[in-house]
Coordinates of C-alpha atoms in Angstrom, one line a residue:
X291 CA 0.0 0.0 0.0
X292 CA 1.5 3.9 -1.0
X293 CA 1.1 5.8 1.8
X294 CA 1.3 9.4 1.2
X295 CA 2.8 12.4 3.6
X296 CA 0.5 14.8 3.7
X297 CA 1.0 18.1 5.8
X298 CA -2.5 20.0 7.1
X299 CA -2.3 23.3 7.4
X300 CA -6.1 24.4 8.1
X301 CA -4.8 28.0 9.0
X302 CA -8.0 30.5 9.5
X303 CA -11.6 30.7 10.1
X304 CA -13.4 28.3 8.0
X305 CA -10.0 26.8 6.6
X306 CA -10.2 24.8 10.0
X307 CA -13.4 23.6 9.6
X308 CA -13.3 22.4 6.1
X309 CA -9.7 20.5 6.1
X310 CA -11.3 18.5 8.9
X311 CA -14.2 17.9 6.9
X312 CA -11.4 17.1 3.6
X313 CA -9.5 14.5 5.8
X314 CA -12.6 13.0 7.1
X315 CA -13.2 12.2 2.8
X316 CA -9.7 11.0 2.2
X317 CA -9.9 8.2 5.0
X318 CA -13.1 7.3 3.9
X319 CA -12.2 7.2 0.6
X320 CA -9.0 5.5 1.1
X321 CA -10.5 3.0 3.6
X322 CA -13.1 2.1 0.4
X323 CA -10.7 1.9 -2.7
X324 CA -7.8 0.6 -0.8
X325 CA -4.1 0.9 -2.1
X326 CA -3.2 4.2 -0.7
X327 CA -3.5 6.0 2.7
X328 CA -2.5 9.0 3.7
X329 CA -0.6 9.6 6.8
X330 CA -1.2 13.4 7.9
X331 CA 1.1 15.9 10.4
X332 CA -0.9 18.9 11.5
X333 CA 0.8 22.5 11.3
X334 CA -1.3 25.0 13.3
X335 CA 0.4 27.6 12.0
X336 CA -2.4 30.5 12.1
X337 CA -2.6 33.9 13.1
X338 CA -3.2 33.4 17.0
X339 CA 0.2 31.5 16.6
X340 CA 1.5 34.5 15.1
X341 CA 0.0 36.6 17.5
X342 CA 1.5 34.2 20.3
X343 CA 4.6 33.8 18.3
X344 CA 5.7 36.5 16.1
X345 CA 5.3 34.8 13.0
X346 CA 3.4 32.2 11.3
X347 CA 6.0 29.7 10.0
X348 CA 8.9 29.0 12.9
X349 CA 12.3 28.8 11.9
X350 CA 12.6 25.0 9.8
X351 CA 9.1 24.9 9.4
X352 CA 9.4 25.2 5.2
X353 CA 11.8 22.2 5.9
X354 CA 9.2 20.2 7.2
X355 CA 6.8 21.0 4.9
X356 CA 9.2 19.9 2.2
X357 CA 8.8 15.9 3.3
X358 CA 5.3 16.1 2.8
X359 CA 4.2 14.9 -0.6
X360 CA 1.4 17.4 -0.5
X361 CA 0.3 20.3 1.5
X362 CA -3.4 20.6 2.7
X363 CA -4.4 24.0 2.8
X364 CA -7.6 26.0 4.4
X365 CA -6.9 29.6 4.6
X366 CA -5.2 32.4 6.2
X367 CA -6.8 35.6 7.3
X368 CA -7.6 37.5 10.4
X369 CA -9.4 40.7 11.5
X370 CA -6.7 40.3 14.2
X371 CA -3.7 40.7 11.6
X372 CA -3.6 42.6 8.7
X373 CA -4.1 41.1 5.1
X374 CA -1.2 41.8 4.2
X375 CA 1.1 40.6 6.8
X376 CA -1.3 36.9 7.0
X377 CA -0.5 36.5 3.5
X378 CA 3.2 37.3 3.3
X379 CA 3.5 35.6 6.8
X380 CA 1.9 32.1 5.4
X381 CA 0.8 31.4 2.3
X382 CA 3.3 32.7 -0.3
X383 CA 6.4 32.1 1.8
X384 CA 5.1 28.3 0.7
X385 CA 3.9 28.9 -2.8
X386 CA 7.4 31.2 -3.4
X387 CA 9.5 29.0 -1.0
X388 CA 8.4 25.7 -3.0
X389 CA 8.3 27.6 -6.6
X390 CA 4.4 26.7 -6.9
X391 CA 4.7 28.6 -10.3
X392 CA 1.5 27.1 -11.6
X393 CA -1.6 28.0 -10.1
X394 CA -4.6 25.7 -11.3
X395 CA -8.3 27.0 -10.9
X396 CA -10.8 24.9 -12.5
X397 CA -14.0 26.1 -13.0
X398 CA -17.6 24.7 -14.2
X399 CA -21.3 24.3 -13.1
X400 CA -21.6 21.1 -10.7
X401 CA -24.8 19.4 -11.4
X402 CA -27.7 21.0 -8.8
X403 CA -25.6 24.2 -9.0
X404 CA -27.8 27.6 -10.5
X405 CA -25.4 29.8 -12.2
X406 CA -25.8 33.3 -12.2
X407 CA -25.5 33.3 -15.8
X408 CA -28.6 32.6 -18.3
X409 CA -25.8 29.8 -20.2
X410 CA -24.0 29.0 -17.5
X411 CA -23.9 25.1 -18.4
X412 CA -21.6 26.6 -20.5
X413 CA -18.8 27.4 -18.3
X414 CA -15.8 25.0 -18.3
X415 CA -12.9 26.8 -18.0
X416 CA -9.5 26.4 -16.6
X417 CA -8.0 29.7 -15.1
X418 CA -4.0 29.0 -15.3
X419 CA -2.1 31.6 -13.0
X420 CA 1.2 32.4 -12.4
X421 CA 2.1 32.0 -9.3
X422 CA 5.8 33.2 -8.3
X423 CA 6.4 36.5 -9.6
X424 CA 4.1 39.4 -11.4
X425 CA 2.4 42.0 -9.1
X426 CA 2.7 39.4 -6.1
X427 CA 6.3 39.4 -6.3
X428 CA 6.7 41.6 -3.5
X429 CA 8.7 44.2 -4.9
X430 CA 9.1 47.4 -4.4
X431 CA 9.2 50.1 -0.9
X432 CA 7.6 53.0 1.0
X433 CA 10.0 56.1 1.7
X434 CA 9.1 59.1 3.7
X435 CA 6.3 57.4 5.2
X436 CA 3.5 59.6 7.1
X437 CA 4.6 62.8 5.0
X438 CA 3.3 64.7 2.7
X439 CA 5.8 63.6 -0.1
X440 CA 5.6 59.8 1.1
X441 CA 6.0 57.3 -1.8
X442 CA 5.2 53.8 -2.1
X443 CA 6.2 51.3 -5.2
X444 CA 4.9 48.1 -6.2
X445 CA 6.9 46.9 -9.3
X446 CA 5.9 44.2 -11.1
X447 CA 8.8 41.5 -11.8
X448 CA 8.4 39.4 -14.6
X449 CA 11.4 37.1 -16.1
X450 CA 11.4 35.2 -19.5
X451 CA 11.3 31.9 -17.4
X452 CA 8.7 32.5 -15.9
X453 CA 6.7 33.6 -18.6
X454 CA 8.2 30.9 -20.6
X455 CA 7.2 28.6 -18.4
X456 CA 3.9 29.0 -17.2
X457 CA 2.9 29.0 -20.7
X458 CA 4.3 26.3 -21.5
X459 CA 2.3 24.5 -18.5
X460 CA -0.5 26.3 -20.3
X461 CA -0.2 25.0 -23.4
X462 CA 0.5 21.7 -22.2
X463 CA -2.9 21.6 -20.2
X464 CA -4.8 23.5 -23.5
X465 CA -3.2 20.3 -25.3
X466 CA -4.7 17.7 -22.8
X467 CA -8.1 18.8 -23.1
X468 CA -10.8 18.4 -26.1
X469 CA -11.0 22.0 -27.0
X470 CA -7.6 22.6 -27.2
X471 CA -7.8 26.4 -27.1
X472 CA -6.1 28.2 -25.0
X473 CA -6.6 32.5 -24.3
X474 CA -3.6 34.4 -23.4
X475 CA -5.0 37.4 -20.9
X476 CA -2.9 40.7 -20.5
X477 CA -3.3 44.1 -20.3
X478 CA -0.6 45.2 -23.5
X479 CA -1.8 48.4 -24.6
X480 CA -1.3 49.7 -21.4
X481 CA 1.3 48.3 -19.6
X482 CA 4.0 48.1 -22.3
X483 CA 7.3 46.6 -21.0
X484 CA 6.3 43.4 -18.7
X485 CA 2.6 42.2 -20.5
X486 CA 4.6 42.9 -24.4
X487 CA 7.0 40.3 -22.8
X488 CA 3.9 38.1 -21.8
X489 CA 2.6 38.2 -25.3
X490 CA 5.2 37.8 -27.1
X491 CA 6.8 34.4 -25.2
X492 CA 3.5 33.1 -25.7
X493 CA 4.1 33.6 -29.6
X494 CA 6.9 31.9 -29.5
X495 CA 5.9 29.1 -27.7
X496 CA 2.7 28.9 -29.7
X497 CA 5.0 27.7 -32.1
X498 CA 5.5 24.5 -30.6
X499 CA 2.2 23.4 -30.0
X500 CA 0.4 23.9 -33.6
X501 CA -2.5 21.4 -32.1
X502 CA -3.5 24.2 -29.9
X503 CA -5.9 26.9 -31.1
X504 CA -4.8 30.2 -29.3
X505 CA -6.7 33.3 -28.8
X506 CA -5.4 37.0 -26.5
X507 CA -8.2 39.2 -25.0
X508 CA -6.9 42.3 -22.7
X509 CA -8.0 41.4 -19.0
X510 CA -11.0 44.3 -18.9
X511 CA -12.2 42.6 -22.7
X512 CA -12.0 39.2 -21.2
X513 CA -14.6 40.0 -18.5
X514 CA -17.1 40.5 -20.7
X515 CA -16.5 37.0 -22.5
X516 CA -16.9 35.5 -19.2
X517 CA -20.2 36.5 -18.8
X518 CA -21.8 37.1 -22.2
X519 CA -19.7 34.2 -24.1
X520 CA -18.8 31.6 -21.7
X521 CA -18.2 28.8 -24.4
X522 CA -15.9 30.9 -26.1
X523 CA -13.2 30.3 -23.2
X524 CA -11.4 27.0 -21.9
X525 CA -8.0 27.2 -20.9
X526 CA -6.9 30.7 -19.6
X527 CA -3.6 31.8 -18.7
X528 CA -2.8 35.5 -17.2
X529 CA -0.7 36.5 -14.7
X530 CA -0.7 36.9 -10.6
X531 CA -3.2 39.7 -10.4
X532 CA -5.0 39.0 -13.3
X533 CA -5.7 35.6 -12.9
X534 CA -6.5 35.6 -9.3
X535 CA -9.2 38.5 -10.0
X536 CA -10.3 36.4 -12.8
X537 CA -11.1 33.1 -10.9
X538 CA -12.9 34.9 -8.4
X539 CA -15.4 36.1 -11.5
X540 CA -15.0 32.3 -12.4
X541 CA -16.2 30.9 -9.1
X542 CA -19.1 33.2 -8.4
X543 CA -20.0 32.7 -12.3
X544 CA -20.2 29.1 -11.5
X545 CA -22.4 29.3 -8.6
X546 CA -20.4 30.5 -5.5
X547 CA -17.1 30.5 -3.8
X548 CA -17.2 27.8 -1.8
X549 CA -17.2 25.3 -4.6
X550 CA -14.3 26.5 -6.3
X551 CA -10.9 24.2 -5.7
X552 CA -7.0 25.7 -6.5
X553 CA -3.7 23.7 -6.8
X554 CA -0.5 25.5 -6.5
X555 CA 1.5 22.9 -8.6
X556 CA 5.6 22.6 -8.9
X557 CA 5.3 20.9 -11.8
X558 CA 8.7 19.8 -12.0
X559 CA 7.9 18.0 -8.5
X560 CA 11.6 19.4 -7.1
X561 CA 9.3 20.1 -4.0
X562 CA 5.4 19.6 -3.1
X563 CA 2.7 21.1 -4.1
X564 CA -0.2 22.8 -1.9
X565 CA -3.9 22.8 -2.9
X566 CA -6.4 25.0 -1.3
X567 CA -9.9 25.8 -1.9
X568 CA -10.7 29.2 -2.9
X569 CA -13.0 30.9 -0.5
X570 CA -10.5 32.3 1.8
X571 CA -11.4 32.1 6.1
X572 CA -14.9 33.8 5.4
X573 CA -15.1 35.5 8.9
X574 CA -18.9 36.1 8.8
X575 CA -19.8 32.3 9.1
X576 CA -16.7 30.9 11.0
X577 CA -18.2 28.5 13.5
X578 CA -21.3 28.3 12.3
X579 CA -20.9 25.0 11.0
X580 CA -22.3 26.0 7.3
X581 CA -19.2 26.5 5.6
X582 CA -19.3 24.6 1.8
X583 CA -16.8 22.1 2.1
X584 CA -17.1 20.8 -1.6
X585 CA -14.9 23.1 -2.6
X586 CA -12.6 21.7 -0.1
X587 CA -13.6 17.7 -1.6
X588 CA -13.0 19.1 -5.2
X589 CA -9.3 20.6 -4.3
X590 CA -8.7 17.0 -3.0
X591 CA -10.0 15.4 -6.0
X592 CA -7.0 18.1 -7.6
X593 CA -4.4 16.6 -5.1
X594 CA -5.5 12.6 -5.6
X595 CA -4.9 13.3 -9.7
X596 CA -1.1 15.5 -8.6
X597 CA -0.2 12.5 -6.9
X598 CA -1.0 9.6 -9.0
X599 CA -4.1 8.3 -8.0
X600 CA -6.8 9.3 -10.8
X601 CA -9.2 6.6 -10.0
X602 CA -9.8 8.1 -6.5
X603 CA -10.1 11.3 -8.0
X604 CA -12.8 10.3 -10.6
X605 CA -14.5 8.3 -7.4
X606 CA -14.3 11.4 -5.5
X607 CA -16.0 13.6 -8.0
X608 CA -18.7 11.4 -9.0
X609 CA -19.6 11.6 -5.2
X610 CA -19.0 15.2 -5.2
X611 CA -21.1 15.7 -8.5
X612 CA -24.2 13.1 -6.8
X613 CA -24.6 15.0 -4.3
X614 CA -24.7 18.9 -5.4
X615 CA -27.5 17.0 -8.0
X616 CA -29.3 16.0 -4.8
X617 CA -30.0 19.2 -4.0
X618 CA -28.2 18.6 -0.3
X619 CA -26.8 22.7 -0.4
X620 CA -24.9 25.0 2.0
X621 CA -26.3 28.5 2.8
X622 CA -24.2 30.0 -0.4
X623 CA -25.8 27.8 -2.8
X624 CA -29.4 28.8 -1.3
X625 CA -29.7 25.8 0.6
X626 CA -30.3 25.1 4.7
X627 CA -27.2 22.0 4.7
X628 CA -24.5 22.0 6.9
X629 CA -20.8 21.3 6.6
X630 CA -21.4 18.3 8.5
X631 CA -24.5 17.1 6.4
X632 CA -22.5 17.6 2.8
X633 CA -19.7 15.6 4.5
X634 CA -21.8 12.9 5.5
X635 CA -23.6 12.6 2.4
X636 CA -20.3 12.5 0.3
X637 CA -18.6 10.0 2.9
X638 CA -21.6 7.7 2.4
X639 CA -21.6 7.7 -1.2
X640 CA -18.0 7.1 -1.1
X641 CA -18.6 3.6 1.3
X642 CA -21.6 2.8 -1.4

């Protein structure tokens, strides 16, 4: 039997109460398939740690992360700490520390799910994101700070390997699908030294993959595609900012947040990868117990298919899939369910 490493980091708010809810799935599902298990180490690595502590990750902690074979993630986020110093303190000192360049962000209507959209059946869509470097690369400063003439920079870093390489990812993915279209998203006419870059790597790697059908919308343009012309899109590809604004759209355009799954892959598997769902620690319903944990299941469905075990993942999302089409809902998706009911009703599917 493979037994995998996995390292739980539930973090914040509902994070917490949905990675519970995830590992309860993966031992059932486990227990049911047989073949694999997974054997987890809890991190709780949150902001009343950093509060207590002074920091989120203690010194060695990315060195014990990096024996996991994947990380578990729920969220960060406190009205205790600000946003920024959460974010910087936990999640990207993984994704940067562990080069999780390519940020995954499927997106579709799950049967028993109302879109927003009049044709939203027709939304199946990929978001592709870089992940390491763009507007989140954390460059840039604040001089003179509280004066009049106080100035604050945030440059955005882009390098031909990174742009190479993310869109080479893209491609690869665009390739693997039926469509095989993929939409490069920048902002060109505007922003005219690192987005030219952006478009013209993907030309040249376009060259590679004449299988592929490509298209390029600015970000603003592609907006309006999202929501007027959903079956115009499949594979997308932009960069930090624009891509993580963009699978917001996707997720509400799909139904809600709380479905929507991420993985933050190194694809070159030179150190784990960390899959998340979407939502964030959603401080208004923290504790309440309603908190959509398919989004959750569905980013472990991501994590099964990283580490080699498609057949759970398949298993998974049928059981995922039978019972949004039961009508068994969360609060978001205008139903009375709670986390505990969805995780039941999955679990029980998955012994069936």
């Amino acid at each position: 039997m493979k037994t995998y490493q996995l390292a739980a980091v539930p973090g914040d708010g509902i994070g917490v109460e949905v990675i519970a809810a995830g590992l309860q799935v993966l031992e059932a599902l486990s227990q049911h398939l047989g073949g694999f298990a997974f054997e987890v180490t809890h991190y709780p690595w949150d902001s009343a740690y950093y509060l207590k502590h002074g920091h989120y990750i203690p010194e060695g902690g990315l060195a014990q992360l990096k024996q996991a074979d994947a990380i578990f993630f729920g969220a960060v986020g406190s009205q205790q700490v600000p946003d920024h110093i959460s974010l910087w303190g936990l999640r990207l000192p993984i994704c940067q520390g562990f080069d999780q360049y390519a940020n995954v962000r499927p997106a579709r209507v799950l049967p028993g799910v109302k879109s927003p959209l009049h044709n939203g059946e027709a939304i199946d869509w990929v978001i592709v994101r870089e992940n390491s470097e763009g507007e989140y690369s954390g460059s840039g400063g604040r001089v003179h700070q509280g004066l009049p003439i106080e100035v604050a920079t945030e440059v955005s870093t882009f390098t031909r390997v990174g742009v190479e390489r993310i869109h080479r990812f893209a491609f690869e993915l665009a390739r693997s699908r039926p469509a095989k279209h993929l939409t490069l998203v920048t902002k060109s006419n505007a922003q005219r030294h690192g987005m030219v870059l952006w478009d013209e790597v993907f030309a040249e790697v376009a060259k590679d993959y004449p299988d592929v059908r490509t298209t390029r919308e600015l970000v603003d343009a592609v907006t309006t595609t999202m929501v007027l012309k959903p079956a115009q899109l499949d594979v997308i590809v932009a960069t930090n900012l624009h891509a993580d604004i963009l699978s917001d759209l996707a997720a509400a355009l799909s139904g809600s947040l709380g479905i929507a799954p991420t993985a933050n892959l190194n694809p070159e598997r030179s150190f784990p990868s960390m899959f998340e769902p979407i939502h964030g620690s959603a401080f208004d319903i923290t504790g309440k117990g309603v908190a959509n944990p398919i989004a959750t299941f569905w980013t472990a469905a991501l994590m099964l298919e990283h580490l080699g075990e498609p057949a759970a993942a398949r298993h998974l999302m049928q059981a995922i899939e039978a019972v949004t089409a039961s009508g068994l809902h969360t609060p978001d998706l205008g139903g009375t369910a709670t986390t505990a009911q969805v995780t039941d009703a999955v679990i029980e599917l998955l012994r069936r």
